[in-house]
Amino acid sequence: MDTLALEAKNVGGPDSEKKSAPRARPKPPKKAKRIVYFEVEILDLKTKEKLLLLDKVEPTSTVLDIKALFHKSNPKWYPARQSLHLDPKSKSLRDEEILQTLPVGTTASFYFSDLGSQVAWGTVFLTECVGPLLMYLMFYFRLPFIYNSKYDFTTSKHWVVHLACMCHSFHYIKRILETLFVHRISHGTMPLRNIFKNCGYYWCFAAWMAYYINHPLYTPAFYGQQQVKTGLYTFLFCQLGNFSTHVVLRNVKTPGSKVKKIPYPTKNPFTWIFALVSCPNYTYELGTWLGFTVMTQCVPVAFFTIVGFVQMTIWAKGKHRGYVKEFRDYPTLRSSIIPFIL
């Protein structure tokens, strides 16, 4: 009887067990993530007047996107002309900064300032370089109304004068070619008013030094050929070094990207100075004009070298601080412009 009872219980077999097993409930569909949009208010930096209110701005929008939206409502203020700040006294926001990463709530206020009419950096560089090149040649060929009329279109009897013209022309032709084919400029534009300041600096100094070097009464270097050759070799060495460092700086920049990388020395010996200096392009530029000063023994050239050194030191220190702040593993041995000193 017990055996029959057991057989009766198992009549359905495995299939009956499957039928009686409870079915697994399907998982409920995942709820779509809710996007929290921002409300962006743009105020005038000086008057605090509300210029525009942007509604439903996506959290992943960049500062450049906000500038583009502002430009649609105010066509005269194109993105390159705009400077946006979180606070009237704070620094200008970078174009690549993302809205949701900024220290603002869902209602964000930006302060707008007008940078004025802009001009491409490449145009500025070319204008800076073409001017001194032509300016120097005008004095070298002694065009009328520069010196006494009896010296019009005459040439100097001192070979160092012709050498100086070749070196000066080489320097600025090199800079023009680098602007066209080497440099990758991270900042697209600069205020138009700056072009007059920059060109005034380079053009006037070029005219001042050219006037004295090409003057009919110019006196060559006191120590003769030895001094001229020392200056020439220094000039050429530093020009090669300057070009080599510019190539390194080009290679660490990705086209169209503003991501910064640490420049390191390469197999080229001229780049080994990167182990000791953050801005060796300025170091070599300083050496270039020191060599030109020694070669020509001209006071205006020396003054141009000193002024340039002060300005390049300011730029180099700023870039060095930026490297140290941005990269934790930045080489501690590096100085700004002069190894172990400055």
Coordinates of N, CA, C and O in Angstrom, one line a residue, residues 93-157:
L93 N 36.2 82.9 -17.0 CA 36.1 81.5 -17.1 C 36.6 81.0 -18.4 O 36.5 81.6 -19.4
R94 N 37.2 79.8 -18.4 CA 37.7 79.2 -19.6 C 36.6 78.6 -20.5 O 35.6 78.1 -19.9
D95 N 36.8 78.6 -21.8 CA 35.7 78.2 -22.7 C 35.3 76.7 -22.4 O 34.2 76.3 -22.6
E96 N 36.3 75.9 -22.0 CA 36.1 74.4 -21.9 C 35.5 74.0 -20.6 O 35.1 72.9 -20.4
E97 N 35.3 74.9 -19.6 CA 34.7 74.6 -18.3 C 33.3 74.2 -18.5 O 32.5 74.9 -19.3
I98 N 32.8 73.2 -17.8 CA 31.5 72.7 -17.9 C 30.6 73.2 -16.8 O 31.0 73.4 -15.6
L99 N 29.3 73.5 -17.1 CA 28.4 74.2 -16.2 C 28.2 73.5 -14.9 O 28.3 74.1 -13.8
Q100 N 28.0 72.2 -15.0 CA 27.7 71.4 -13.8 C 28.9 71.2 -12.9 O 28.7 70.9 -11.7
T101 N 30.1 71.5 -13.3 CA 31.2 71.4 -12.5 C 31.6 72.7 -11.8 O 32.5 72.8 -11.0
L102 N 30.9 73.8 -12.2 CA 31.2 75.1 -11.6 C 30.5 75.2 -10.2 O 29.5 74.6 -10.0
P103 N 31.0 76.0 -9.3 CA 30.4 76.2 -8.0 C 29.2 77.1 -8.0 O 29.1 78.2 -7.5
V104 N 28.1 76.6 -8.7 CA 26.9 77.4 -8.9 C 25.7 76.4 -8.6 O 25.8 75.2 -8.7
G105 N 24.6 77.0 -8.3 CA 23.3 76.2 -8.2 C 22.7 76.0 -9.5 O 23.2 76.3 -10.6
T106 N 21.4 75.5 -9.5 CA 20.7 75.4 -10.7 C 20.3 76.7 -11.3 O 19.9 76.8 -12.5
T107 N 20.4 77.8 -10.6 CA 20.2 79.1 -11.1 C 21.6 79.8 -11.0 O 22.0 80.2 -9.9
A108 N 22.2 80.0 -12.1 CA 23.6 80.5 -12.1 C 23.6 81.9 -12.7 O 22.9 82.2 -13.6
S109 N 24.4 82.7 -12.1 CA 24.6 84.1 -12.6 C 26.0 84.3 -13.1 O 27.0 83.9 -12.5
F110 N 26.1 84.8 -14.3 CA 27.4 85.1 -14.9 C 27.5 86.6 -15.2 O 26.5 87.2 -15.6
Y111 N 28.7 87.1 -15.0 CA 29.0 88.5 -15.2 C 29.7 88.7 -16.5 O 30.8 88.1 -16.7
F112 N 29.2 89.5 -17.4 CA 29.8 89.7 -18.8 C 30.5 90.9 -18.9 O 30.1 92.0 -18.4
S113 N 31.7 90.8 -19.5 CA 32.5 92.0 -19.9 C 32.9 91.9 -21.3 O 33.2 90.8 -21.8
D114 N 32.9 93.1 -22.0 CA 33.2 93.1 -23.4 C 34.7 93.3 -23.6 O 35.3 94.2 -23.1
L115 N 35.4 92.4 -24.3 CA 36.8 92.4 -24.5 C 37.2 93.3 -25.7 O 38.4 93.6 -26.0
G116 N 36.2 93.8 -26.4 CA 36.5 94.7 -27.5 C 36.7 93.9 -28.8 O 36.7 92.6 -28.8
S117 N 36.9 94.6 -29.9 CA 37.1 93.9 -31.2 C 38.3 93.0 -31.1 O 39.3 93.4 -30.5
Q118 N 38.2 91.8 -31.7 CA 39.3 90.8 -31.6 C 40.0 90.7 -33.0 O 39.4 90.9 -34.0
V119 N 41.2 90.2 -32.9 CA 42.0 89.9 -34.1 C 42.7 88.6 -33.8 O 43.1 88.3 -32.7
A120 N 42.9 87.8 -34.9 CA 43.6 86.5 -34.7 C 45.0 86.6 -34.3 O 45.7 87.5 -34.8
W121 N 45.5 85.7 -33.4 CA 46.8 85.8 -32.9 C 47.8 85.6 -34.1 O 48.9 86.3 -34.1
G122 N 47.5 84.8 -35.0 CA 48.4 84.6 -36.1 C 48.6 85.9 -36.9 O 49.8 86.2 -37.3
T123 N 47.6 86.7 -37.1 CA 47.7 88.0 -37.7 C 48.6 88.9 -37.0 O 49.4 89.6 -37.5
V124 N 48.5 88.9 -35.6 CA 49.3 89.7 -34.8 C 50.8 89.3 -34.9 O 51.7 90.2 -35.1
F125 N 51.0 88.0 -34.8 CA 52.4 87.6 -34.9 C 53.1 88.0 -36.3 O 54.2 88.4 -36.3
L126 N 52.3 87.8 -37.4 CA 52.8 88.1 -38.7 C 53.1 89.6 -38.8 O 54.1 90.0 -39.4
T127 N 52.2 90.4 -38.3 CA 52.3 91.9 -38.4 C 53.5 92.3 -37.5 O 54.3 93.2 -37.9
E128 N 53.7 91.7 -36.4 CA 54.9 92.0 -35.5 C 56.2 91.7 -36.2 O 57.2 92.4 -36.0
C129 N 56.2 90.7 -37.0 CA 57.5 90.2 -37.6 C 57.8 90.9 -39.0 O 58.9 91.2 -39.3
V130 N 56.7 91.1 -39.8 CA 56.9 91.7 -41.1 C 57.4 93.1 -41.0 O 58.3 93.6 -41.7
G131 N 56.8 93.8 -40.0 CA 57.2 95.2 -39.8 C 58.7 95.4 -39.5 O 59.3 96.2 -40.2
P132 N 59.2 94.8 -38.5 CA 60.7 95.0 -38.2 C 61.6 94.5 -39.4 O 62.6 95.1 -39.6
L133 N 61.1 93.5 -40.1 CA 61.9 93.0 -41.2 C 62.1 94.1 -42.3 O 63.2 94.4 -42.8
L134 N 60.9 94.7 -42.7 CA 60.9 95.8 -43.7 C 61.6 97.0 -43.2 O 62.3 97.7 -43.9
M135 N 61.3 97.3 -41.9 CA 61.8 98.6 -41.3 C 63.4 98.6 -41.3 O 64.0 99.5 -41.7
Y136 N 63.9 97.4 -40.9 CA 65.4 97.3 -40.9 C 66.0 97.5 -42.3 O 67.0 98.1 -42.5
L137 N 65.4 96.8 -43.3 CA 65.9 96.9 -44.6 C 65.8 98.3 -45.2 O 66.7 98.7 -46.0
M138 N 64.9 99.1 -44.8 CA 64.8 100.5 -45.2 C 66.1 101.3 -44.8 O 66.7 102.0 -45.6
F139 N 66.5 101.0 -43.6 CA 67.8 101.7 -43.1 C 69.0 101.1 -43.8 O 70.0 101.8 -44.0
Y140 N 68.9 99.7 -44.0 CA 70.1 99.1 -44.5 C 70.4 99.6 -46.0 O 71.6 99.8 -46.3
F141 N 69.3 99.8 -46.7 CA 69.5 100.3 -48.1 C 69.6 101.8 -48.2 O 69.8 102.4 -49.2
R142 N 69.5 102.4 -47.0 CA 69.7 103.9 -46.9 C 68.8 104.6 -47.8 O 69.3 105.4 -48.7
L143 N 67.5 104.4 -47.6 CA 66.5 105.1 -48.5 C 66.6 106.6 -48.2 O 67.0 107.0 -47.1
P144 N 66.2 107.4 -49.1 CA 66.2 108.9 -48.9 C 65.4 109.3 -47.7 O 64.5 108.6 -47.2
F145 N 65.8 110.5 -47.2 CA 65.2 111.1 -46.0 C 65.5 110.4 -44.7 O 64.9 110.7 -43.7
I146 N 66.5 109.5 -44.7 CA 66.9 108.8 -43.5 C 68.2 109.4 -43.0 O 68.3 109.9 -41.9
Y147 N 69.2 109.4 -43.9 CA 70.5 110.0 -43.5 C 70.7 111.2 -44.5 O 69.8 111.6 -45.2
N148 N 71.9 111.7 -44.4 CA 72.3 112.8 -45.4 C 72.1 112.3 -46.8 O 72.4 111.2 -47.1
S149 N 71.6 113.2 -47.7 CA 71.3 112.8 -49.0 C 72.5 112.2 -49.8 O 72.3 111.4 -50.7
K150 N 73.7 112.6 -49.4 CA 74.9 112.0 -50.1 C 75.1 110.5 -49.8 O 75.8 109.9 -50.5
Y151 N 74.4 110.0 -48.8 CA 74.5 108.6 -48.5 C 73.3 107.8 -49.0 O 73.3 106.6 -48.8
D152 N 72.4 108.4 -49.8 CA 71.2 107.7 -50.3 C 71.7 106.5 -51.1 O 72.5 106.6 -52.1
F153 N 71.1 105.3 -50.8 CA 71.3 104.1 -51.5 C 72.8 103.7 -51.6 O 73.2 102.9 -52.5
T154 N 73.6 104.1 -50.6 CA 75.0 103.6 -50.5 C 75.1 102.4 -49.6 O 74.1 102.2 -48.9
T155 N 76.2 101.8 -49.6 CA 76.4 100.6 -48.7 C 77.5 100.9 -47.8 O 78.4 101.6 -48.1
S156 N 77.5 100.2 -46.6 CA 78.5 100.4 -45.6 C 79.8 99.6 -46.0 O 79.7 98.6 -46.7
K157 N 80.9 100.2 -45.6 CA 82.2 99.5 -45.9 C 82.5 98.5 -44.8 O 83.5 97.8 -45.0

